[in-house]
XYZ file of C-alpha atoms in Angstrom:
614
model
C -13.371 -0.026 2.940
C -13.847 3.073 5.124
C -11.672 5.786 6.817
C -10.856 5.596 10.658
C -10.245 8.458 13.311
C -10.078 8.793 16.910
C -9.277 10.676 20.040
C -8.531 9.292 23.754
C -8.183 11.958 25.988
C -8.125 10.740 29.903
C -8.038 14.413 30.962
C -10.900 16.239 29.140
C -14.667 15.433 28.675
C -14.573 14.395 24.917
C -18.700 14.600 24.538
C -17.870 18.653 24.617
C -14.975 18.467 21.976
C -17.217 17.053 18.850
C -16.330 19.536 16.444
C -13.100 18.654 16.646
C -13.404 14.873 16.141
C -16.360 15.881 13.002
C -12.623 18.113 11.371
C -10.756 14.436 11.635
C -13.527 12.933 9.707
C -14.848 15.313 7.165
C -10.995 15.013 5.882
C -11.671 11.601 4.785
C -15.334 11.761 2.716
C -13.375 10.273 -0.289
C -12.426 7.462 1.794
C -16.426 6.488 2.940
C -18.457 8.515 0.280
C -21.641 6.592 1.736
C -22.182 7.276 5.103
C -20.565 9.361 8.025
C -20.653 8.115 12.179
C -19.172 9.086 15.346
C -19.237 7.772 18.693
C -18.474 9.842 21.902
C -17.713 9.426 25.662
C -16.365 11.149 28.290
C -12.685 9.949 27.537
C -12.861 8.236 23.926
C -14.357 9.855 20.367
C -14.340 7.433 17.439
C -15.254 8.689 13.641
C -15.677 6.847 10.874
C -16.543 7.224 7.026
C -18.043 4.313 5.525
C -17.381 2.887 2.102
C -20.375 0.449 1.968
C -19.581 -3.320 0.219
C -20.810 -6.008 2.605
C -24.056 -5.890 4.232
C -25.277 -2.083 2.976
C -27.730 -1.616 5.673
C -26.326 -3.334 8.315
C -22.778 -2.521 8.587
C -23.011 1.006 10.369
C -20.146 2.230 11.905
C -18.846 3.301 14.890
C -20.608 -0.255 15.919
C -21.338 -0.814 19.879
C -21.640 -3.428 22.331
C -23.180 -2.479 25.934
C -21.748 -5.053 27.957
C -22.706 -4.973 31.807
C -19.369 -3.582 32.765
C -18.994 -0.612 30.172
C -19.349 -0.347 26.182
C -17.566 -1.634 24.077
C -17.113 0.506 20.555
C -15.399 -0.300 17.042
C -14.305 1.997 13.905
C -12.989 -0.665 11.471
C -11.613 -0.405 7.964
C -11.189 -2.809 5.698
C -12.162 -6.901 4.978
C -11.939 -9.752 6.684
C -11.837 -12.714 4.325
C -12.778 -15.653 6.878
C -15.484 -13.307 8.475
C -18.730 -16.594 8.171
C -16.408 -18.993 9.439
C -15.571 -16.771 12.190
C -19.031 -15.923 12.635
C -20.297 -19.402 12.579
C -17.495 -19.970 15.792
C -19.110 -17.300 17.695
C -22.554 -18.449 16.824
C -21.606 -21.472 18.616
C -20.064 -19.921 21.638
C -22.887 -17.921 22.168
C -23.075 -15.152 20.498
C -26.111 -13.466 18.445
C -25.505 -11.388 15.576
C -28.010 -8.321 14.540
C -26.563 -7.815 10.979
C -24.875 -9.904 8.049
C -21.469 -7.448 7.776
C -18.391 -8.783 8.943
C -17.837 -5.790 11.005
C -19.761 -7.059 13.740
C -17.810 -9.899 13.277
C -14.734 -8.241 14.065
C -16.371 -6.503 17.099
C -17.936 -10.043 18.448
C -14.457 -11.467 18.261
C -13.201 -9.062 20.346
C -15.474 -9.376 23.140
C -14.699 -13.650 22.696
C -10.963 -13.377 22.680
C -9.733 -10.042 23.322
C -6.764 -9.209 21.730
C -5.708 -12.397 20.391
C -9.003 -11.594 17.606
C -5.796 -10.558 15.592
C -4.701 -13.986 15.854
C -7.753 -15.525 13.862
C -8.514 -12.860 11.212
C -7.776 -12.854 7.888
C -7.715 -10.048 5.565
C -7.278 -6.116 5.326
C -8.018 -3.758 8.118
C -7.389 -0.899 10.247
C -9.195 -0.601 13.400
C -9.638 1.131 16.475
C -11.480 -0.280 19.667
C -12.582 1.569 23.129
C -13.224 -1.088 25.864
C -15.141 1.262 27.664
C -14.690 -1.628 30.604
C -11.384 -0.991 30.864
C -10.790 2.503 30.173
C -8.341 0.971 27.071
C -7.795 1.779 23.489
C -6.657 -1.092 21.078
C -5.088 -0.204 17.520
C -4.921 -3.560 15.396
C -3.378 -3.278 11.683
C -3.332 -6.569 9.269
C 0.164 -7.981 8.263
C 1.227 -6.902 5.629
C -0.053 -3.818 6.197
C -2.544 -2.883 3.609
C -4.459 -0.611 5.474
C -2.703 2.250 6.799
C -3.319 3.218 10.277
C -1.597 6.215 11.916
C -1.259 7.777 15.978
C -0.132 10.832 17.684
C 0.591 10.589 21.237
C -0.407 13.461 23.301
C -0.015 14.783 27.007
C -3.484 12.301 28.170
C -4.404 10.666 25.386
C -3.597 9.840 21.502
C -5.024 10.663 18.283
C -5.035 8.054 15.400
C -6.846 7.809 12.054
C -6.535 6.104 8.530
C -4.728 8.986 7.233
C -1.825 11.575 8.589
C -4.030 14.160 7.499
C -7.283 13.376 9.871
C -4.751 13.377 12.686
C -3.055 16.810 11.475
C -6.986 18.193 11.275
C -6.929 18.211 14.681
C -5.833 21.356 16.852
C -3.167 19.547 18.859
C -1.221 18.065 16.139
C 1.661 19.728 15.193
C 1.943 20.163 11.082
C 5.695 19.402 11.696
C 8.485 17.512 9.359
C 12.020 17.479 11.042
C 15.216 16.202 9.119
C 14.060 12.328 10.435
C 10.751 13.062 8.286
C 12.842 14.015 4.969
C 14.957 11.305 5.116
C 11.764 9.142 4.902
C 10.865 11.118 1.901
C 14.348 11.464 0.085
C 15.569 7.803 0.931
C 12.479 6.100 -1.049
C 12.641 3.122 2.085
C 9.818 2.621 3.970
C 10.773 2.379 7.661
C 7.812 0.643 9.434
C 6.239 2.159 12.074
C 7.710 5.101 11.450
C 5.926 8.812 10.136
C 7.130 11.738 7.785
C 5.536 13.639 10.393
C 7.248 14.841 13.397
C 5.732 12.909 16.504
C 3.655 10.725 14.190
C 3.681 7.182 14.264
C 2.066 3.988 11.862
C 0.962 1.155 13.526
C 3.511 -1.405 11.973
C 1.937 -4.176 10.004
C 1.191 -7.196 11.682
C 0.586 -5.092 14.813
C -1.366 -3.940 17.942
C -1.184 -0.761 20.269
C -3.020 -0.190 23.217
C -3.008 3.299 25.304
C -4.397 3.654 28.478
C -3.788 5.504 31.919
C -0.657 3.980 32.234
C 0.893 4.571 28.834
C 1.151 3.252 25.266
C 2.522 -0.155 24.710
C 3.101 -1.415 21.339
C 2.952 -5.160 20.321
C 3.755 -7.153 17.229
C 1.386 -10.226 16.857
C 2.678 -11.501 13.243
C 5.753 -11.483 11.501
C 7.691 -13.057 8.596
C 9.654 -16.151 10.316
C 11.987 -18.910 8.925
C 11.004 -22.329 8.837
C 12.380 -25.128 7.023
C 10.823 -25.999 3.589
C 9.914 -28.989 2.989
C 8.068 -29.665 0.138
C 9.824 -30.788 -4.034
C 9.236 -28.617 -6.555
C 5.966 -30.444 -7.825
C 4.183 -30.239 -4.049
C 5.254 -26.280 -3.519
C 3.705 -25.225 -6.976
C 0.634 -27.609 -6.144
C 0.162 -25.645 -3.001
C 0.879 -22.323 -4.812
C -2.384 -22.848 -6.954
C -4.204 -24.188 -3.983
C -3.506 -20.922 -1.792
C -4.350 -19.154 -4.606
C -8.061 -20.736 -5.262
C -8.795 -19.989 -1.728
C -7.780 -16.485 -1.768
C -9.245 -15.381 -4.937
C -12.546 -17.326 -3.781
C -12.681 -15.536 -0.625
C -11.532 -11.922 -1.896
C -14.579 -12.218 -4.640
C -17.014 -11.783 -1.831
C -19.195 -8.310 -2.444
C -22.304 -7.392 -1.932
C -21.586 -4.305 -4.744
C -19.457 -4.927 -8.325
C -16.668 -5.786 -8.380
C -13.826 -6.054 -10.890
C -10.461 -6.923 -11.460
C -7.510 -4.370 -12.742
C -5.386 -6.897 -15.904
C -2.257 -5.319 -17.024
C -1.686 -8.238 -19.283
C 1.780 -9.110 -16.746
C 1.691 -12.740 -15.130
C 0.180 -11.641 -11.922
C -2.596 -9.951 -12.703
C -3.758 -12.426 -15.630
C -3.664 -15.118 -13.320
C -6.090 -13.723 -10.676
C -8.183 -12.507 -13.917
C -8.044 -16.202 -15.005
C -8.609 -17.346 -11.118
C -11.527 -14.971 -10.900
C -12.918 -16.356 -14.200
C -12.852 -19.893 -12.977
C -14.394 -18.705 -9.707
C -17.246 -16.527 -10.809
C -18.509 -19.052 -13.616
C -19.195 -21.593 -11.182
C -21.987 -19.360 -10.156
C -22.640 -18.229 -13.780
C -21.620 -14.715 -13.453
C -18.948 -13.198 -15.253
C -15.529 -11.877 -14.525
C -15.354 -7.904 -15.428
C -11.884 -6.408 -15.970
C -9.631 -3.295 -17.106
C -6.589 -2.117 -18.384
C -5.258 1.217 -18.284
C -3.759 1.996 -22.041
C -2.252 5.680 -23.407
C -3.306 7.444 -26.036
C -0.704 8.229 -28.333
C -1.035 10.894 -30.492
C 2.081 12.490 -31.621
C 6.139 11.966 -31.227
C 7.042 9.256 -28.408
C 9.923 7.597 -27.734
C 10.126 3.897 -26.411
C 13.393 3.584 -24.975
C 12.705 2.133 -21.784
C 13.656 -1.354 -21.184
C 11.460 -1.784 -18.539
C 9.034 -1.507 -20.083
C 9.764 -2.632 -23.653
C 5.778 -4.036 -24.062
C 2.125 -2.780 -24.289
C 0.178 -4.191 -21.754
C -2.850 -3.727 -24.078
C -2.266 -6.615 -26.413
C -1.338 -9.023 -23.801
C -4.386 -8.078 -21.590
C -6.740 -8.698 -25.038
C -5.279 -12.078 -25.254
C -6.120 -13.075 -21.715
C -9.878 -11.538 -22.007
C -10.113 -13.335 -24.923
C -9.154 -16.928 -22.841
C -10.922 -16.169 -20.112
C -14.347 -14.515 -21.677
C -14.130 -11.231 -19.327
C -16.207 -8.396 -19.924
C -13.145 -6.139 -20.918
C -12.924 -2.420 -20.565
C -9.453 -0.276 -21.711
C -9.589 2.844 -19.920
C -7.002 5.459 -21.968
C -5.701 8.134 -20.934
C -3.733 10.930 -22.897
C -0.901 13.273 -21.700
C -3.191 16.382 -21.300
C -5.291 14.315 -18.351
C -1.846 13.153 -16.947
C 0.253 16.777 -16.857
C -3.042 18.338 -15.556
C -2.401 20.394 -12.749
C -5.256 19.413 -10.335
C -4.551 15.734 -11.343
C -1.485 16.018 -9.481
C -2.778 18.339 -6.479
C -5.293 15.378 -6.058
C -2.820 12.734 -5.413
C -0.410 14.378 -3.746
C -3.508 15.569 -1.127
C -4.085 11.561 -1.152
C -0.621 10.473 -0.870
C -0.454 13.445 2.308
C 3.233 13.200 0.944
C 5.066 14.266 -1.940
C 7.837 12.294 -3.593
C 5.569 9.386 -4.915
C 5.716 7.721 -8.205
C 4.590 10.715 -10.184
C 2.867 10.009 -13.555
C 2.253 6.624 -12.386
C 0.138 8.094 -9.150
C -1.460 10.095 -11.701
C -2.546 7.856 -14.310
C -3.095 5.151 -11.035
C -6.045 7.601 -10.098
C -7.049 8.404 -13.347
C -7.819 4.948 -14.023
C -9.269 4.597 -10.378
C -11.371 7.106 -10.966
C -12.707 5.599 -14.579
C -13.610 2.193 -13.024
C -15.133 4.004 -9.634
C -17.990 4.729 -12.623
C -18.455 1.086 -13.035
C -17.386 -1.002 -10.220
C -16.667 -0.247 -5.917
C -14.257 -3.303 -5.383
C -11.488 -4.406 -7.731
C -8.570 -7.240 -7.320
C -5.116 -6.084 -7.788
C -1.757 -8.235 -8.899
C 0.579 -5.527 -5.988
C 2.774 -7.694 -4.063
C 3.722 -10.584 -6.403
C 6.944 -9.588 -7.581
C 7.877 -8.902 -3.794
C 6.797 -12.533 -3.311
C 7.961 -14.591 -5.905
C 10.912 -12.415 -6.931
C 9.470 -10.972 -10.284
C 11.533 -7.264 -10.647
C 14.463 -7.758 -13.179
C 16.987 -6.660 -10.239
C 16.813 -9.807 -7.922
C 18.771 -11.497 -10.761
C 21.260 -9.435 -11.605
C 24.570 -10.871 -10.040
C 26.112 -7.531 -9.793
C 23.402 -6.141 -7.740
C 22.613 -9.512 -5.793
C 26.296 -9.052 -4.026
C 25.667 -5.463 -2.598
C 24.546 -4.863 0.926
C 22.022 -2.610 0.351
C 18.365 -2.212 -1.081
C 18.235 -3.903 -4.487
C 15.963 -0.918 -6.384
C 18.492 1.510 -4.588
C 21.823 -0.367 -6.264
C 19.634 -1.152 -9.571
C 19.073 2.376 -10.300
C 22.127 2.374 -12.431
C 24.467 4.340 -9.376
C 26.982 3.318 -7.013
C 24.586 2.830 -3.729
C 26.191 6.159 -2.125
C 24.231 7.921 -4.502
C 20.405 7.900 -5.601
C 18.092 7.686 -7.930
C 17.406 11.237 -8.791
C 20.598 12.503 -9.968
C 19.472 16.216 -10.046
C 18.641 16.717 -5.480
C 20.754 19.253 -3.986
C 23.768 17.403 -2.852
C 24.825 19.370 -0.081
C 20.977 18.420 1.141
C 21.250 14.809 0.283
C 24.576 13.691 1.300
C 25.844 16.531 3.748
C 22.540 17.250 5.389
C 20.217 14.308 5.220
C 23.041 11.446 4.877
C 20.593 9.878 2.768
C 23.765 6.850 1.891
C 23.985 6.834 5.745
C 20.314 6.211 6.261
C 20.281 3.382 3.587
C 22.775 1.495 5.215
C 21.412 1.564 8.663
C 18.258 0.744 7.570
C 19.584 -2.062 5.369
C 21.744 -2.950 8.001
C 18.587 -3.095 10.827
C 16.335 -4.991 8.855
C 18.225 -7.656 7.565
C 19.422 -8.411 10.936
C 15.737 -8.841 11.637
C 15.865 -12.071 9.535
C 16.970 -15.363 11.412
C 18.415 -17.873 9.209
C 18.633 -21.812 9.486
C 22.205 -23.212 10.510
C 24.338 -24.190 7.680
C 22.411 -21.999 5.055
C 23.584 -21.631 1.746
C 25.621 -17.882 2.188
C 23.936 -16.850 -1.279
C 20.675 -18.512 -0.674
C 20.748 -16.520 2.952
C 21.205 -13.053 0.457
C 18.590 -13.496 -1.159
C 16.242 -14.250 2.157
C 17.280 -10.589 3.190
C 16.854 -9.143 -0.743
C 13.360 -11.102 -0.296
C 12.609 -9.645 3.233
C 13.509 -5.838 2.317
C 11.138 -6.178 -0.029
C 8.246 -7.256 1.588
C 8.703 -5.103 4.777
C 10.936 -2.150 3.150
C 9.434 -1.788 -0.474
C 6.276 -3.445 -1.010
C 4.748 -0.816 2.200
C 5.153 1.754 -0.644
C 3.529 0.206 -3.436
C 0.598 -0.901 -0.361
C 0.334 2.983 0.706
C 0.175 4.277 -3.027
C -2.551 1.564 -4.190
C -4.490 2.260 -0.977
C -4.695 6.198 -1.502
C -5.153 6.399 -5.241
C -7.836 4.065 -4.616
C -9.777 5.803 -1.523
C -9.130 8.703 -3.363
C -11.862 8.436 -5.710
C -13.938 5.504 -3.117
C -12.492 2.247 -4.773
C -11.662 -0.995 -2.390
C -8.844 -2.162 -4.028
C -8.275 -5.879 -2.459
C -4.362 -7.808 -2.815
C -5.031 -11.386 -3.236
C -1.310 -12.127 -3.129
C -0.516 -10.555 -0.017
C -2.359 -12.897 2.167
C 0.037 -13.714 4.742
C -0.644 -18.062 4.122
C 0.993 -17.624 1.090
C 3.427 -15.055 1.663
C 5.161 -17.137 4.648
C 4.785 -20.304 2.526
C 6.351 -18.605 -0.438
C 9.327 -16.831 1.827
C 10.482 -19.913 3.034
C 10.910 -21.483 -0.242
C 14.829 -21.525 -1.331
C 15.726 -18.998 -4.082
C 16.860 -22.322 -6.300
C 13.286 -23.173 -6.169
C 11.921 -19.749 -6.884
C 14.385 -19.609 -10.122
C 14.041 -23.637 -10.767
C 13.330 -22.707 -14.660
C 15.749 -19.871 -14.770
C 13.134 -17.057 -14.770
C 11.419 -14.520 -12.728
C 8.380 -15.686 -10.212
C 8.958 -19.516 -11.280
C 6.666 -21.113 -8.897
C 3.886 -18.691 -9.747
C 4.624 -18.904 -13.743
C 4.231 -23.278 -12.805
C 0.993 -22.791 -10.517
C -1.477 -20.849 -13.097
C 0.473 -21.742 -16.349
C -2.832 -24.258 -17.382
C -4.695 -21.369 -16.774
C -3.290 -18.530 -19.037
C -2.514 -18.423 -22.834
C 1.029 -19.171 -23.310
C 2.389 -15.955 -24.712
C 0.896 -14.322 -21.255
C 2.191 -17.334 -19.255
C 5.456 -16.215 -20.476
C 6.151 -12.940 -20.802
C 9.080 -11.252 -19.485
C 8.085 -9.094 -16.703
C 7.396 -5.278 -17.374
C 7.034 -2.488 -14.919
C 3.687 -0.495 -14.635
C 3.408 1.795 -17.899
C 4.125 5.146 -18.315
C 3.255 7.335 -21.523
C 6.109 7.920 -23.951
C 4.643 11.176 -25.487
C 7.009 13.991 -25.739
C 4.486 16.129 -25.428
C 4.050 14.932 -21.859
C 7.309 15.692 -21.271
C 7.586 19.027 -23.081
C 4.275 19.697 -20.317
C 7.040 18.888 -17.493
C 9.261 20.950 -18.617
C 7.862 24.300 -18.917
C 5.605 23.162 -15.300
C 9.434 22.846 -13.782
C 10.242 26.379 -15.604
C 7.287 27.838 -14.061
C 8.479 27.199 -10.217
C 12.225 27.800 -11.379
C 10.870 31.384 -12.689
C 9.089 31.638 -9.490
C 11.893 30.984 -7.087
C 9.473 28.040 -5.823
C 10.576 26.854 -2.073
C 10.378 23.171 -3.983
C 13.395 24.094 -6.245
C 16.125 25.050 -3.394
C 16.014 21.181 -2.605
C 17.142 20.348 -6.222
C 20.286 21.749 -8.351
C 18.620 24.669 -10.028
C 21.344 24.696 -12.778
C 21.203 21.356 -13.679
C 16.643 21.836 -13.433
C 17.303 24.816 -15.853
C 19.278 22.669 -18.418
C 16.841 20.107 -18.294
C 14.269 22.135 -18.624
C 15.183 23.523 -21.391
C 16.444 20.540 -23.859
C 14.310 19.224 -26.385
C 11.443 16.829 -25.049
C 13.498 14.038 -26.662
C 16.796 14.638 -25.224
C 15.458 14.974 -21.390
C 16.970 11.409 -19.517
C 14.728 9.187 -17.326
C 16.437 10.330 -14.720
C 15.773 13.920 -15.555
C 12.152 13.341 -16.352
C 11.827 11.831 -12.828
C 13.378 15.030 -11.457
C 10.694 17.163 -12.974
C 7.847 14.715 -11.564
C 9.726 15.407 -7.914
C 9.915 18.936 -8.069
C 6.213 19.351 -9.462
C 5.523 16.544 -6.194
C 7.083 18.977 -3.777
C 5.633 22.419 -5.035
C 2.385 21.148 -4.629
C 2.960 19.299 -1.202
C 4.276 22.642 0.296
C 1.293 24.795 -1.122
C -0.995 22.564 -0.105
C 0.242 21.330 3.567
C 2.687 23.958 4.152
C 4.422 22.210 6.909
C 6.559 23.726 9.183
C 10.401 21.932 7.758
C 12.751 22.038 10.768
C 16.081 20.491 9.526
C 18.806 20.674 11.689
């Protein structure tokens, strides 16, 4: 896992603008703690910051290949899965390979099959390629879009790197976010393709851009289609476990240690268990942790959501499995830290998050970084196999609009954070406006069979906002908490096999035993110890010390004392009640405030972008 950057410029002589190219990269040591490379021409500058797990010596980046017509020159981030069989295809068309890493791979590929590489790889990655024989850039994200990739068109040229902020290091991007940008932020819907930052774009998951003299063209080589499911019950959960084997077998492949993250939840136990399976064939054993809370005064455990401790549950599966275990706990001090949040907000680029969760996330990153570089994560199964308690609730399955939005317990012309400025938020920014275009775009993105069921076509489009309006958030957050602190966090269940299988499976089959993530719960049941197989599904863990709060509160009092630029997007009256209450009297809802103002205060000190709302 690395960090990208890059400049095409088809007007200026790039080997005399290094030091600008060296600000892009130096903004992403975090990302590739182990080595640093750059590339230049006369027209193309490529940077990279390596994160070394396959092939340490060999897999230095940018990597070249002089052809007789021009070089040819990648900056790659991230894994390809299916790199040796890939490599064994080029061996026998020809090609020779120098080093063992699957970035030459990737680069090989390229040179065999041009663009349609993206066709035949399998994995995570962000990459950049200069085909110095044409004079053309190539920007190639996976599908699902784990690895974020981001470009600025300019007057000649474009910028792009891994992160907004190696593009916003540069002296001709604009530090810019228009009302567009804080409807991004304020709506909590990821738009793909699209940028907080004015005259920033993503490449969308699942596809390629190429620039050259002639423009910027932008093409989507993968997306989520309907196809007619064929397979019982019995045959779809048999192929569930068999996707599944392969995945975890290929995504265990490390030259450095690796681990796996166990909450004790469904998902995550079963590619703990998977792992376990995997690595004893070759008589090595499966390492994993858990992120616990210490708990050392008042608390309050009102929250439904999350009504269990992962910690007991995770025990039980390390116990089943024989894992080398690790808890990692944290305590409210680490959590309300100031500089804890400054450092993932500067990761995130963004504020408006997930606020102690993005805290503790990294904190727990940050613990395991000590131990192991690459660890497997559980992110994307409840997107899959519809695990969140809101895709069966009937109320909510009957609304036109993003489930999370209608399941946060308001009418969908509201939002989640009761206590935004609502002159901002529905005068302004039209957030209720923005949800339901959005809604209303990408669900007509989603073909349906003739003659489908009309709820069974709902829930396709509650299953398709997920996966391209929801789980891009949870992707983004993992990825920066992660690169933060120089972890490769890998998603086994967002490999795009099983996500198309699973997609096209009717929701009656999803649901066949009248839970949450069925076909999953069926395919690793054997596997699991039955309390885990059947637990009822609990959202990532929070702490429930008031004392965290009661740190919150008088943080929040702080900027409201200090007529903060963060509070005038919130009602300061209703803040100043809040922050005042008892710890044990503040509502979720109010608590979340507190994390969003705290968000925002340090975003602005730290960027201090240039907000043009109009």
């Amino acid at each position: 896992m690395c960090g990208i950057s890059g400049w095409i410029s088809f007007q200026r002589d790039l080997e005399r603008e290094r030091p600008s190219l060296q600000a892009m990269n130096e903004t992403m040591v975090c990302r590739g703690p182990d080595a640093e490379g750059s590339w230049v021409s006369r027209h193309a500058a490529l940077g990279h910051r390596r994160l070394a797990v396959i092939d340490i010596e060999g897999g230095v980046q940018p990597m070249v290949a002089e052809t007789p017509d021009g070089p040819v020159a990648l900056t790659y981030s991230g894994e390809a899965y299916n790199f040796t069989e890939l490599r064994d295809e080029l061996r026998r068309r020809g090609h020779a390979f120098r080093t063992a890493s699957d970035t030459e791979v990737v680069l090989r590929g390229y040179l065999e099959w041009g663009e349609a590489v993206a066709d035949r790889l399998n994995g995570m990655y962000a990459l950049g390629i200069w085909d110095g024989r044409t004079e053309r850039l190539v920007l190639l994200r996976d599908r699902l879009g784990i690895k974020p990739l981001y470009y600025y068109p300019t007057k000649d040229g474009v910028l792009f790197g891994s992160e907004a902020k190696a593009i916003l290091a540069h002296p001709l991007a604009e530090s810019v976010v228009d009302t567009d940008g804080l409807r991004e932020l304020f709506g909590f819907v990821k738009a793909p393709g699209r940028a907080v930052w004015a005259g920033m774009r993503e490449v969308k998951p699942g596809a390629l851009v190429t620039v050259d003299r002639s423009g910027l063209r932008e093409r989507v080589y993968w997306k989520l289609e309907v196809a007619e499911h064929r397979d019982d019950t019995e045959t779809t959960v048999r192929r569930v476990g068999e996707l599944l084997d392969d995945i975890v077998a290929r995504q265990l492949v490390a030259d450095v240690p690796l681990c796996v993250l166990l909450s004790g939840g469904l998902d995550s136990s079963a590619l703990t268990a998977l792992s376990a399976r995997k690595l004893r064939e070759q008589g090595r054993q499966v390492r994993s942790f858990t992120v616990d809370f210490v708990q050392s005064g008042a608390f309050r455990t009102d929250d439904e959501l999350r009504a269990t401790q992962d910690a007991p549950f995770a025990r039980q599966v390390v116990d089943h499995v024989g894992a080398l275990h690790q808890d990692i706990r944290i305590d409210h001090q680490e959590l309300a830290n100031p500089e804890v949040r400054q450092a993932t907000v500067a990761a995130r680029d963004l504020p408006f998050g997930f606020g102690e969760a993005d805290n503790s996330l990294y904190l727990l990153f940050k613990a395991i970084r000590e131990h192991s570089t690459v660890a497997l994560s559980g992110e994307s199964a409840d997107e899959i196999f519809g695990g969140y308690p809101w895709f069966h609730i009937p109320a909510v399955q009957q609304v036109d609009m993003f489930p999370w939005v209608t399941a946060s317990g308001l009418d969908p012309s509201g939002h989640p954070t009761k206590l935004i400025d609502s002159e901002l938020l529905l005068k302004t920014l039209d957030v209720p406006g923005y949800w339901a275009q959005r809604y209303a775009e990408t669900v007509a993105e989603v073909p349906g069979p003739e003659g489908e069921d009309p709820h069974e076509r709902r829930m396709r489009h509650h299953c398709y906002v997920h996966l391209t309006s929801l789980l891009g958030m949870l992707l983004d957050r993992k990825d920066r908490m992660s690169m933060a602190v120089g972890l490769e966090v890998r998603v086994p269940f967002c490999d795009h096999r099983l996500v198309s299988y699973v997609f096209n499976t009717p929701w009656a089959m999803k649901t066949f035993d009248g839970r949450e993530k069925s076909l999953l719960r069926a395919a690793v049941r054997d596997l699991l110890p039955a309390s885990v197989a059947d637990r009822t599904k609990a959202l990532y863990p929070h702490t429930q010390e008031l004392a965290y709060v009661g740190a919150l509160q008088r943080q929040v009092s702080e900027r409201l004392s200090a007529g903060h630029q963060a509070v005038d997007f919130f009602d300061g009256n209703a803040l100043r009640k809040a922050a005042a209450a008892p710890p044990e009297a503040v509502r979720r809802d109010e608590r979340e405030a507190f994390e969003r103002v705290l968000d925002l205060a340090t975003w602005l000190d730290l960027r201090r972008p240039a907000l043009k709302i109009s």
